[in-house]
Short mmCIF file of C-alpha atoms (C1' of nucleotides) in Angstrom, two decimals:
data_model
loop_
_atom_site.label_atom_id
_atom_site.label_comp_id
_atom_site.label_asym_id
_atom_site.label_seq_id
_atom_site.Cartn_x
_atom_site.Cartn_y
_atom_site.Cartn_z
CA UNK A 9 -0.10 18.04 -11.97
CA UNK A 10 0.77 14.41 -12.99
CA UNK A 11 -1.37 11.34 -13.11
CA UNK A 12 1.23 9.45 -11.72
CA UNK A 13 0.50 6.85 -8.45
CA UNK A 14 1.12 8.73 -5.14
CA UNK A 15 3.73 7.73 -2.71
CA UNK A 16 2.82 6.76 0.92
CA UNK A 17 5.69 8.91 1.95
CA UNK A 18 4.01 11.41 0.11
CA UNK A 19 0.24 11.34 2.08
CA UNK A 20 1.87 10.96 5.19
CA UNK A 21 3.22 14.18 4.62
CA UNK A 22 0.38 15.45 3.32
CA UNK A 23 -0.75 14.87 7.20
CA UNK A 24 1.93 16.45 8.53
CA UNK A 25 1.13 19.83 6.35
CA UNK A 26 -2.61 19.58 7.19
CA UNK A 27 -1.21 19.70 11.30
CA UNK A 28 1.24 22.82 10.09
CA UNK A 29 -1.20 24.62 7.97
CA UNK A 30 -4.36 23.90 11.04
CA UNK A 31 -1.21 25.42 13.68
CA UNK A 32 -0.58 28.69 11.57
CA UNK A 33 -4.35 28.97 10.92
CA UNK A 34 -4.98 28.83 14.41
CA UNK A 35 -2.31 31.89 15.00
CA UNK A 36 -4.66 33.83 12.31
CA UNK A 37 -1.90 33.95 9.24
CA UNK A 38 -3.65 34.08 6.22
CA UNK A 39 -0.92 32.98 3.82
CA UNK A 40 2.40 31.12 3.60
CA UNK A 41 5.56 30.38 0.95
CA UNK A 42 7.14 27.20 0.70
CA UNK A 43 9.97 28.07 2.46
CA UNK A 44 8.54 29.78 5.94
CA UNK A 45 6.71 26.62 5.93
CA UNK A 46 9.68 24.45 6.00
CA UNK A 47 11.90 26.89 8.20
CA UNK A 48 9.20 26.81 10.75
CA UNK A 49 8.17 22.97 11.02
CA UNK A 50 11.50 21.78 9.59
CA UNK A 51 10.58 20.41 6.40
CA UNK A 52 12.13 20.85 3.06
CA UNK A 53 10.40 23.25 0.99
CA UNK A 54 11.38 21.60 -2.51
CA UNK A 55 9.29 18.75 -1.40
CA UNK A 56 6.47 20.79 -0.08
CA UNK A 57 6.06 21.77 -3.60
CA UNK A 58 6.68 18.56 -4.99
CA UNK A 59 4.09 16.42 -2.81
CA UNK A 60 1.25 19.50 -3.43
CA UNK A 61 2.00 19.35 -7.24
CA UNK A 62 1.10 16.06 -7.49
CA UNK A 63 -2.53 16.97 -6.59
CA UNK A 64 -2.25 20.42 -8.43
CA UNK A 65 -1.88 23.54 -8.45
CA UNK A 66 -2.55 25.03 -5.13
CA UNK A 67 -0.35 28.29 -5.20
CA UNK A 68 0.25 31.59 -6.62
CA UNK A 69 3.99 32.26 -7.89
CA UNK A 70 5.40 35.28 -6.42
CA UNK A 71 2.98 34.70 -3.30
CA UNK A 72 2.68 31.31 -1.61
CA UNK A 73 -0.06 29.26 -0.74
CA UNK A 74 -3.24 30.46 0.67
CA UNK A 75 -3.49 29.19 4.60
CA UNK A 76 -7.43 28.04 4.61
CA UNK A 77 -7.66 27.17 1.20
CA UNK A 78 -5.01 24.64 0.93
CA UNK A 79 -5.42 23.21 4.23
CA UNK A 80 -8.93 22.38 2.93
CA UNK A 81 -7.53 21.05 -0.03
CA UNK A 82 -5.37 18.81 1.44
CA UNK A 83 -8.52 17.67 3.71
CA UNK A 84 -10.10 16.93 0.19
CA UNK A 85 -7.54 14.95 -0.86
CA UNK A 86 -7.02 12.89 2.32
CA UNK A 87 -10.91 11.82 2.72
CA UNK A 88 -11.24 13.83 5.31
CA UNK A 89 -14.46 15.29 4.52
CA UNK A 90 -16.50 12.63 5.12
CA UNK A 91 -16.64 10.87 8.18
CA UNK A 92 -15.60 7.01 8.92
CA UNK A 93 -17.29 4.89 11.92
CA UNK A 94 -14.36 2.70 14.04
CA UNK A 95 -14.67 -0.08 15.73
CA UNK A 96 -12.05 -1.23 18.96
CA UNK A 97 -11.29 -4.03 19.57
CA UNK A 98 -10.06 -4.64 22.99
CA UNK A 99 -11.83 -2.92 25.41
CA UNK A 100 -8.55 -2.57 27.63
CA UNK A 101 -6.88 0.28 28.85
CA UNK A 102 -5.19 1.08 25.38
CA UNK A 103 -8.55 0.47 23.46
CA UNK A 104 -10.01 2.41 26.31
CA UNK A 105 -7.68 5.18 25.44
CA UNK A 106 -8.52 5.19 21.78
CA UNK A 107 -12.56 5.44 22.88
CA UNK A 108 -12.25 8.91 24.22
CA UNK A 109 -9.24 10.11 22.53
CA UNK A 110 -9.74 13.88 22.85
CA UNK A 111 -7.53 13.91 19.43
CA UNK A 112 -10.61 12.37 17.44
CA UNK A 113 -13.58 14.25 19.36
CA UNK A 114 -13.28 16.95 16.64
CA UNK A 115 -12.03 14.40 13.75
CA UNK A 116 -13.78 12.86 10.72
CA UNK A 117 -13.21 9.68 13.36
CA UNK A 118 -16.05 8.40 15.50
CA UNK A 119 -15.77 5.41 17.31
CA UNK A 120 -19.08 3.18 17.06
CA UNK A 121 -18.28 -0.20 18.90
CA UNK A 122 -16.04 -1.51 21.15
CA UNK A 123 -16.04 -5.27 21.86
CA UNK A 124 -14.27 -7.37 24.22
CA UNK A 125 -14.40 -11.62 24.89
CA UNK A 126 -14.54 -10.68 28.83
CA UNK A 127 -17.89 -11.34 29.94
CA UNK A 128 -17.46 -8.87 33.01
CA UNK A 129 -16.28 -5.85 30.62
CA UNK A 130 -19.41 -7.22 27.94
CA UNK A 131 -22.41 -4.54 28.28
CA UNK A 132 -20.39 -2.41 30.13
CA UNK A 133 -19.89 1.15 28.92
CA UNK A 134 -16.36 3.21 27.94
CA UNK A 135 -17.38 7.33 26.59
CA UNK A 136 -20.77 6.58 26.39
CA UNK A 137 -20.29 2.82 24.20
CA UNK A 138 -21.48 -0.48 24.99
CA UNK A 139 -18.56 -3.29 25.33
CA UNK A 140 -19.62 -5.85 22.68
CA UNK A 141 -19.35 -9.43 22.97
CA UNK A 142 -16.43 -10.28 20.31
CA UNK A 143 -18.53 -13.22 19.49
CA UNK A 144 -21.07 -11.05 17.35
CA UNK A 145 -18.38 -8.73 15.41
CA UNK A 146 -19.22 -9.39 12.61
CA UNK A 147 -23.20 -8.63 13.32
CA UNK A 148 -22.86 -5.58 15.09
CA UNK A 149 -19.81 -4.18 12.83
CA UNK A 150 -22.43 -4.49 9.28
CA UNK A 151 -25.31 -3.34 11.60
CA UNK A 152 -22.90 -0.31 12.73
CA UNK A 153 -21.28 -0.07 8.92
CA UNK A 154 -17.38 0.26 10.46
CA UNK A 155 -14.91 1.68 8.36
CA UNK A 156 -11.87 1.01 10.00
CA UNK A 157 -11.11 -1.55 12.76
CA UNK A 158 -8.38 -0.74 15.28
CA UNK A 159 -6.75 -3.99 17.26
CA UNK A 160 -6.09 -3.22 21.00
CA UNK A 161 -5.88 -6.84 22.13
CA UNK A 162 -2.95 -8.79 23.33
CA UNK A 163 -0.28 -10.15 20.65
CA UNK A 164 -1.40 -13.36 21.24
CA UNK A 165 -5.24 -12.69 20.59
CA UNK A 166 -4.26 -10.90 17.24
CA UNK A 167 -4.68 -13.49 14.32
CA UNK A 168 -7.72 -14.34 15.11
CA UNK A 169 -9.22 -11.13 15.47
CA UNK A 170 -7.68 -10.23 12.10
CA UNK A 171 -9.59 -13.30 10.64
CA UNK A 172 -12.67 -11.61 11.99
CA UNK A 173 -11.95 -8.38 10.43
CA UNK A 174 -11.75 -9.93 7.00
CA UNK A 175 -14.26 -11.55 7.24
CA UNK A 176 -16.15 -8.82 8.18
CA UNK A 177 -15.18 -7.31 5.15
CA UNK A 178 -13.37 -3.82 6.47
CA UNK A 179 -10.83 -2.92 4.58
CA UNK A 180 -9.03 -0.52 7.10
CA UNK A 181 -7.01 -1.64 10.09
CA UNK A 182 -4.97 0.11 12.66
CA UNK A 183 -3.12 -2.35 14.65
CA UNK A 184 -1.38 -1.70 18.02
CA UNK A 185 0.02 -5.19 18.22
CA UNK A 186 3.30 -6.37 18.04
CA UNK A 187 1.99 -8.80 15.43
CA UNK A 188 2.71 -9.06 11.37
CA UNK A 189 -0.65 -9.16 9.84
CA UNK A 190 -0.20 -9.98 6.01
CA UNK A 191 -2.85 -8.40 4.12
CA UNK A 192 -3.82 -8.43 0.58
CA UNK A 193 -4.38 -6.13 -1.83
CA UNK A 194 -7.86 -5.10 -1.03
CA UNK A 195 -6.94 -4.42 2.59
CA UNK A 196 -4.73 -1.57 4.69
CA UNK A 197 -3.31 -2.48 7.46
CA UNK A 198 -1.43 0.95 9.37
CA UNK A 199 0.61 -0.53 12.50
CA UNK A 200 1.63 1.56 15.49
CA UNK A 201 3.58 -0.88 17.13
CA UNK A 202 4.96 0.17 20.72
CA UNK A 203 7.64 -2.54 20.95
CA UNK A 204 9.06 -1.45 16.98
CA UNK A 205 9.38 2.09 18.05
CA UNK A 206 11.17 1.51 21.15
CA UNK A 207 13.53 -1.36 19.45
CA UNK A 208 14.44 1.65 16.80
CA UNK A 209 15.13 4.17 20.23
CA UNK A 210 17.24 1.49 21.16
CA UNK A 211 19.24 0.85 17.92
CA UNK A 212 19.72 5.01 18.44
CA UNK A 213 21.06 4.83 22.00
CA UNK A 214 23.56 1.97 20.75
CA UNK A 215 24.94 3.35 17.66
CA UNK A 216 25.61 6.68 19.52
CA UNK A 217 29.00 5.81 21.32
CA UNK A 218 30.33 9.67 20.23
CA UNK A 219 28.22 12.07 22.62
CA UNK A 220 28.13 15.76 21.62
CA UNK A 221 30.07 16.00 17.92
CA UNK A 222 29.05 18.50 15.78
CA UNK A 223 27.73 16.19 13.14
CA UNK A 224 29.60 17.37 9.32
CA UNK A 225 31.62 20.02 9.21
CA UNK A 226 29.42 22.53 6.92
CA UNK A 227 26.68 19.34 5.87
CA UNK A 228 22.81 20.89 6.02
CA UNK A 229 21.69 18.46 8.76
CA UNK A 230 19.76 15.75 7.51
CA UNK A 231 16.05 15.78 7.72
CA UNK A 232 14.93 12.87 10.16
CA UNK A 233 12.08 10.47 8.99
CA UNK A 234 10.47 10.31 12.57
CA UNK B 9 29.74 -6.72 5.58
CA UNK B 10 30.50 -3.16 4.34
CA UNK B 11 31.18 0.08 6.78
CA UNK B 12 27.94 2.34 5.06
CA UNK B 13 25.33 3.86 7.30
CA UNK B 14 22.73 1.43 8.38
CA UNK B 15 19.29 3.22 6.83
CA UNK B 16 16.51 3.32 9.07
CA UNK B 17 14.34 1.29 6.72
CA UNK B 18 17.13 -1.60 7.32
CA UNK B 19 17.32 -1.16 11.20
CA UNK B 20 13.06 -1.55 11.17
CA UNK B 21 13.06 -4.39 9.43
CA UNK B 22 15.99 -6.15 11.74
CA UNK B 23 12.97 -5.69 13.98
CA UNK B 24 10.62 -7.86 12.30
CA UNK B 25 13.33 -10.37 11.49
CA UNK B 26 13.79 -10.19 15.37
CA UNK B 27 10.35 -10.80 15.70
CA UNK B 28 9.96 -13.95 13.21
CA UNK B 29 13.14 -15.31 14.73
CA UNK B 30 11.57 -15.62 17.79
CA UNK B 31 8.49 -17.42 16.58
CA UNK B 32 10.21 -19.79 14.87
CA UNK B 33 12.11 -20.57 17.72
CA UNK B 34 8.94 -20.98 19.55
CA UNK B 35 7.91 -23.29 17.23
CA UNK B 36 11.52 -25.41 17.98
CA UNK B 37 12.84 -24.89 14.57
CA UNK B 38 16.51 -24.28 14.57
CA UNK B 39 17.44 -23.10 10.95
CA UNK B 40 16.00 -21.41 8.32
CA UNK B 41 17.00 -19.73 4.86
CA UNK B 42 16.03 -16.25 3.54
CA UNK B 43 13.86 -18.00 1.23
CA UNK B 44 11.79 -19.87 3.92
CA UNK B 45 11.57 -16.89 5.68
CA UNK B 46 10.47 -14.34 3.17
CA UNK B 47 7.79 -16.77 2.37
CA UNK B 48 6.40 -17.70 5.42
CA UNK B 49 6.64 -13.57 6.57
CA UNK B 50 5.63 -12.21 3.43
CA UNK B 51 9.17 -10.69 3.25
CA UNK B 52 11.29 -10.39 0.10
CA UNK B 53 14.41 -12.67 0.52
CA UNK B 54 17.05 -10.36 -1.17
CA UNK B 55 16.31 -7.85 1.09
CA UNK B 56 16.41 -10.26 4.27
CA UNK B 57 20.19 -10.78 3.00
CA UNK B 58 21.41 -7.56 2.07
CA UNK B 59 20.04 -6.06 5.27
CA UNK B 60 22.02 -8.71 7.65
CA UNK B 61 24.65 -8.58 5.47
CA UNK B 62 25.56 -4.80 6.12
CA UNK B 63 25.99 -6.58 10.08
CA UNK B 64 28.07 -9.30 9.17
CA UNK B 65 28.47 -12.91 7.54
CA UNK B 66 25.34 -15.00 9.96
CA UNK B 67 24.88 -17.64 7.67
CA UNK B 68 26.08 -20.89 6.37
CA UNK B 69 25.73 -21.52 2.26
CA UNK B 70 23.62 -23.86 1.04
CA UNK B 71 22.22 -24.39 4.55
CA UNK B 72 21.01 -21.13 5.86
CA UNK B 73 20.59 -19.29 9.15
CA UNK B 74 20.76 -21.01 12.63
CA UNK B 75 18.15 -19.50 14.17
CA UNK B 76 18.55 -18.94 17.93
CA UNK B 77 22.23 -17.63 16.42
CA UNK B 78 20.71 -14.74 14.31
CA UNK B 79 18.41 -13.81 16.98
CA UNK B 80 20.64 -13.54 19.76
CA UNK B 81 23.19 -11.21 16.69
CA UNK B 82 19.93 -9.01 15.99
CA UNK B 83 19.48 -8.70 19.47
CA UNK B 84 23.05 -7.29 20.16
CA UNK B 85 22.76 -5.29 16.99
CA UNK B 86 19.40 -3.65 18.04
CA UNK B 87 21.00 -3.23 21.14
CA UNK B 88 18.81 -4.83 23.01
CA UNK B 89 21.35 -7.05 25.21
CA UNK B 90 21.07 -3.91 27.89
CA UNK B 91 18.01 -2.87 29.99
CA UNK B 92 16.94 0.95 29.22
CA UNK B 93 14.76 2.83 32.15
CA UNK B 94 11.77 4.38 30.94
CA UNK B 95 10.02 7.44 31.62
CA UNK B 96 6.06 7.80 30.96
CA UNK B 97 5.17 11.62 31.01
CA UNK B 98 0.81 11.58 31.27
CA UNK B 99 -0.41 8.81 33.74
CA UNK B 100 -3.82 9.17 31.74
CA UNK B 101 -5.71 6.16 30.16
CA UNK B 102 -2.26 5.77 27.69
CA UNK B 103 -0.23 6.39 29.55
CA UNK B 104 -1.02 3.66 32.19
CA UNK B 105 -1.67 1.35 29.42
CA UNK B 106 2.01 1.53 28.31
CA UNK B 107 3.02 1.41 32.67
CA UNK B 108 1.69 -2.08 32.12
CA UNK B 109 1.59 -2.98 28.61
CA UNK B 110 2.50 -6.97 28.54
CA UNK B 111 4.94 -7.31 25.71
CA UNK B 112 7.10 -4.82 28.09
CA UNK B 113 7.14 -7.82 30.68
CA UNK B 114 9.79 -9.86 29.19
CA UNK B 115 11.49 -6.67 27.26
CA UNK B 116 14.73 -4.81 27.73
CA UNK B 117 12.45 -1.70 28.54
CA UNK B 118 11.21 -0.61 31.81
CA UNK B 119 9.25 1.76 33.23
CA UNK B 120 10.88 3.24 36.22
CA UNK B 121 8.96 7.07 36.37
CA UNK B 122 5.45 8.17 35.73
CA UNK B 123 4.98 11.83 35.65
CA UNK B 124 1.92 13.89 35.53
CA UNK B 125 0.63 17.29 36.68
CA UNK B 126 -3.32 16.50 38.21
CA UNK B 127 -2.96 16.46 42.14
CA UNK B 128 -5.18 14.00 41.98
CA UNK B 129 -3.33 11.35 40.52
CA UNK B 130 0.37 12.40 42.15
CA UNK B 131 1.17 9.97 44.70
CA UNK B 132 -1.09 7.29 43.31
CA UNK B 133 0.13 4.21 41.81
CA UNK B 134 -0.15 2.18 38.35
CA UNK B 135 1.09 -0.77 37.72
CA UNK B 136 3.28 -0.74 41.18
CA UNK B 137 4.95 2.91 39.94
CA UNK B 138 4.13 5.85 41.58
CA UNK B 139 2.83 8.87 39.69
CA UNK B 140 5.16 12.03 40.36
CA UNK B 141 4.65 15.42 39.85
CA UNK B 142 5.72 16.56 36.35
CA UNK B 143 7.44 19.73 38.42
CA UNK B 144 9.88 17.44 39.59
CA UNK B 145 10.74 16.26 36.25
CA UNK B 146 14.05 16.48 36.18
CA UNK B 147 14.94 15.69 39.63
CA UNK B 148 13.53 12.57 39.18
CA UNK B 149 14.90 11.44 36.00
CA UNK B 150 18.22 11.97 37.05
CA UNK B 151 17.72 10.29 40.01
CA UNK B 152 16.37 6.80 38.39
CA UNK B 153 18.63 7.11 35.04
CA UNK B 154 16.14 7.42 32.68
CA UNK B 155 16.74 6.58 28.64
CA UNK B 156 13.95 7.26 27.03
CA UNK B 157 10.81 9.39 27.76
CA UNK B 158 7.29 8.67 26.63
CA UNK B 159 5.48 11.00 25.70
CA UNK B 160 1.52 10.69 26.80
CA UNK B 161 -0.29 13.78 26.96
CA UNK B 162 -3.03 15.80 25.20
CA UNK B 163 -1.18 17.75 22.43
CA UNK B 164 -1.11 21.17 23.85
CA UNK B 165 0.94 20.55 26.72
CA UNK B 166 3.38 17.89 24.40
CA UNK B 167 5.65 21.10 23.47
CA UNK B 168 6.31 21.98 27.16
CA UNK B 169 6.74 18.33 28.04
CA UNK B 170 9.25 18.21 25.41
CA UNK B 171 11.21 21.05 26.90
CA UNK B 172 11.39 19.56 29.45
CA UNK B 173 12.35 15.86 28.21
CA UNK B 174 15.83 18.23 26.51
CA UNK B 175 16.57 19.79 29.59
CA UNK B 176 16.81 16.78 31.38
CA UNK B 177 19.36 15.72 28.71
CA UNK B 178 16.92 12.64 27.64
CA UNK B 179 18.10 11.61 24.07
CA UNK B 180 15.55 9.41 22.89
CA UNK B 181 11.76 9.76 22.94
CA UNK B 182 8.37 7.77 21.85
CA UNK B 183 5.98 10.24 21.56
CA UNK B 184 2.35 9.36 21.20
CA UNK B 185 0.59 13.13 20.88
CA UNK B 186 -0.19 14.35 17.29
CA UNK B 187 2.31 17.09 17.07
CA UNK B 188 5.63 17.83 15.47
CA UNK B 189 8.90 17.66 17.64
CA UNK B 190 11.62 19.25 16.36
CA UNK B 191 14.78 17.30 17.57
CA UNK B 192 18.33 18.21 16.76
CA UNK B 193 21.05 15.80 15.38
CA UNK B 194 21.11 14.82 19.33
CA UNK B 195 18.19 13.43 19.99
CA UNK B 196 15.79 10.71 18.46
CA UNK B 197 12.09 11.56 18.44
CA UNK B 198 10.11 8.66 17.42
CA UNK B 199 6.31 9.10 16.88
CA UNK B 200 2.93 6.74 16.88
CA UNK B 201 0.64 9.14 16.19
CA UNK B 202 -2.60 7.85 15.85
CA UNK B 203 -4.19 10.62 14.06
CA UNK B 204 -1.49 10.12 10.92
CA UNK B 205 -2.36 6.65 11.02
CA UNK B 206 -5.92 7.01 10.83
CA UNK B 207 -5.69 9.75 8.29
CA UNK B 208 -3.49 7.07 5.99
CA UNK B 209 -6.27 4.59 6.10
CA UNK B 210 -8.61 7.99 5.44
CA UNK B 211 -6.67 8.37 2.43
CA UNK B 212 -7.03 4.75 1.19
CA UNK B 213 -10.41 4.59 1.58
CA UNK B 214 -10.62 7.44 -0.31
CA UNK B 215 -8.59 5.87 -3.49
CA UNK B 216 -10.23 2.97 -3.81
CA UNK B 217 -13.26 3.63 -5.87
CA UNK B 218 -13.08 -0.06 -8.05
CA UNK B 219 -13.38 -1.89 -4.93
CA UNK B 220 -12.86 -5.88 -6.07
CA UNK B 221 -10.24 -5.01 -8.84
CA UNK B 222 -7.51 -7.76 -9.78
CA UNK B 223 -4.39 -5.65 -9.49
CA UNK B 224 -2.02 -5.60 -11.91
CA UNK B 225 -2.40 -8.52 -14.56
CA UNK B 226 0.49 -10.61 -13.79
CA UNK B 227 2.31 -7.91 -11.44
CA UNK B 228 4.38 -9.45 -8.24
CA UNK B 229 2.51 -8.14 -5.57
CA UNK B 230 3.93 -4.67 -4.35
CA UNK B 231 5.15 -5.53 -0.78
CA UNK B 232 2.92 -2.72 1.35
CA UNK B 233 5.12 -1.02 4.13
CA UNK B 234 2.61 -1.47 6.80
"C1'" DA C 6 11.64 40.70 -6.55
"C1'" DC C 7 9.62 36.73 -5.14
"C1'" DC C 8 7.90 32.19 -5.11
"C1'" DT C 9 5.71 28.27 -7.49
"C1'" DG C 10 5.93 24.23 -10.41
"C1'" DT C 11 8.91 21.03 -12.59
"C1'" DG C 12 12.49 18.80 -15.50
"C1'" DA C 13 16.97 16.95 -14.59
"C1'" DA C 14 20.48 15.32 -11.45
"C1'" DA C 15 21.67 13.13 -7.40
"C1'" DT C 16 20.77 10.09 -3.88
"C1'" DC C 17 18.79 6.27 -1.77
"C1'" DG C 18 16.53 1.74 -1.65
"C1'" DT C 19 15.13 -2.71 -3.72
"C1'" DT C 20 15.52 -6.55 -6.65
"C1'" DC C 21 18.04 -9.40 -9.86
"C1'" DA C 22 21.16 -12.69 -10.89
"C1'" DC C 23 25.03 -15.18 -10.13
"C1'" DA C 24 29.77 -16.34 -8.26
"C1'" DG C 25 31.37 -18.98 -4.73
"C1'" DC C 26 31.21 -21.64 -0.54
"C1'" DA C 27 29.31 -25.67 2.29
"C1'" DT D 6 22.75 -29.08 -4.98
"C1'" DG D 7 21.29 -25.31 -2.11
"C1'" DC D 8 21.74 -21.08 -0.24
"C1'" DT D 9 24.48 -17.01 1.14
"C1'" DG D 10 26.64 -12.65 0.06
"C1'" DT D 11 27.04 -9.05 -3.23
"C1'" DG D 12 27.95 -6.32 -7.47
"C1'" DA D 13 25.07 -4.42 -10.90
"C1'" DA D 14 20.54 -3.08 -12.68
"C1'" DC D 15 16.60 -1.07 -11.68
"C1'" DG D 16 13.28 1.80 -9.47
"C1'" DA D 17 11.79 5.27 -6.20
"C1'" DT D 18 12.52 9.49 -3.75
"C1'" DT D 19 14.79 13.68 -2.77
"C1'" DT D 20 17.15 17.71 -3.97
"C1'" DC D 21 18.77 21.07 -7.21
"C1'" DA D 22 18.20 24.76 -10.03
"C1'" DC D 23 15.72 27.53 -12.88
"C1'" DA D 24 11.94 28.88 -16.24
"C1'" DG D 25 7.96 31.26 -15.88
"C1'" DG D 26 4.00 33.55 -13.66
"C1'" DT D 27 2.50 37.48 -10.52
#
DNA sequence: ACCTGTGAAATCGTTCACAGCA
DNA sequence: TGCTGTGAACGATTTCACAGGT
């Protein structure tokens, strides 16, 4: 174990072995190497080891990795054991979505306010929350004590509600717009951006012209970044 | 311009470039250098260079980049000068939000199939599509031409789904459920997985103990990769 | 015998810095 | 003079390959 600074490439993996270790725990194994990880979920078991390592030392040579306990170590390390109160904005159909995600119901994730600026959506309810007016964010979000603010409002509406968020002081922000949102230091801003992902599909579909080669000769097919 | 393969990294950010083009043409402006645009983007200008540059020569020296020019290049690059039929698989909460998500509108992208499996909802509409049964997958597909296939259902019923989305002989896919596809060299899975994002803000939270820290003395900020 | 943890090598990506063109 | 395009330097990340523990 190193005290070096972690890579994002390397947590967001770290995510993708908490899903792996959660789907084998689920089928009742009890322990897994390196390598039957990476076989089965097509990862690359040098950098299983790698990513792990730089959080310690989670496995027994000769062995592997214990199922339960490292998949509770890797909770430990992401902050998952504690829990973190959202707040929507945009009480659409994507925030909508978000509200009674069945993905979060059993998550450290629990959605605490949703607000909207339409006065015929405001006091209305989505999974058992009251639509908030935007107007009082930044009231109701230190009265609620949000962690992370997600942005499910129109491109347009964006800036401004990122203003709010800052000045709300929450540090966290997942962002569904197709909008840059320059943060500084102090702040996170994750964005899932529809119109990205399907401009990258695109790019895919053009650069394809060849149909059905067999990629190198003998090359180990390279590992996709998803 | 040099014949290497494009990295992904390179082909995302042509999107953003894409992106800012477009707002400064909104704005009426008609040329702009790297250096204008890192700045005004938070982008790093080098980079902005180098990454057109492995495209082709789009500027002028000592002037800069005409702007509706490199937009209209990126836009052909992307290859987003062609329309591309979607498919939404889930007509649930998400997926109707993407049947009528607005920054679709205007796009090269639309939806031409909605697919799920409640009896209820086949037959319905969203968004002027009607929903089909998922049985007919295939059938279907074919029939409209589909490109790309969205993935918007819970996670246990994504691996099926995704069976399915192969068989059809789809080769590109957004999928929104938090679970691992495992594409060959064929196919392009593309993922906005709101649980990994979450968990990556999770994790931030988590490391930031000396809330209200300078940063590094004199450092140049570290550009974050959203 | 098997599998982890890890230096070292290889690869990939970013930034610098400047030659050269407008 | 101003700004692009690009080698070269630098830095980050991945992969290799093996020492060492069980």
């Amino acid at each position: 174990m190193k005290s070096e600074k972690i890579s994002q490439l390397t947590t967001n993996r770290l995510s993708i072995y908490l899903r792996c270790l959660k789907e084998l725990a689920g089928e009742g194994q009890t322990s897994v190497s390196s390598d039957s990880l990476a076989d089965r979920f097509h990862l690359n078991s040098a950098q299983i080891r790698k990513d792990l390592a730089y959080f310690g030392e989670f496995g027994i040579r000769g062995v592997g990795y214990d199922i339960a306990l490292l998949r509770d170590h890797i909770i430990k390390i992401l902050g998952l054991d504690r829990s973190y109160n959202l707040a929507i904005i945009g009480a659409g159909r994507l925030g909508s979505a978000v509200v009674d995600y069945e993905a979060l119901r059993l998550s450290s994730f629990h959605v605490k306010a949703l607000f909207d600026v339409d006065p015929k959506k405001i006091g209305k309810k989505v999974g058992g929350i009251v639509i908030s007016d935007l107007k009082n964010f930044q009231s109701v979000a230190k009265k609620v004590n949000i962690d992370i603010a997600v942005i499910a409002v129109p491109a347009h509406a964006t800036p401004d509600v990122f203003e709010k968020i800052k000045k709300a002081g929450i540090k966290a922000v997942l962002n569904f717009a197709p909008v840059r949102l320059n943060a500084d230091d102090e702040m996170r801003v994750r964005s899932l951006d529809v119109t990205s992902g399907l401009e990258n599909l695109s790019y895919f579909l053009t650069e394809r012209p060849q149909t059905g080669e067999r990629s190198k000769p003998a090359g180990k097919a390279r590992r996709s970044k998803e």
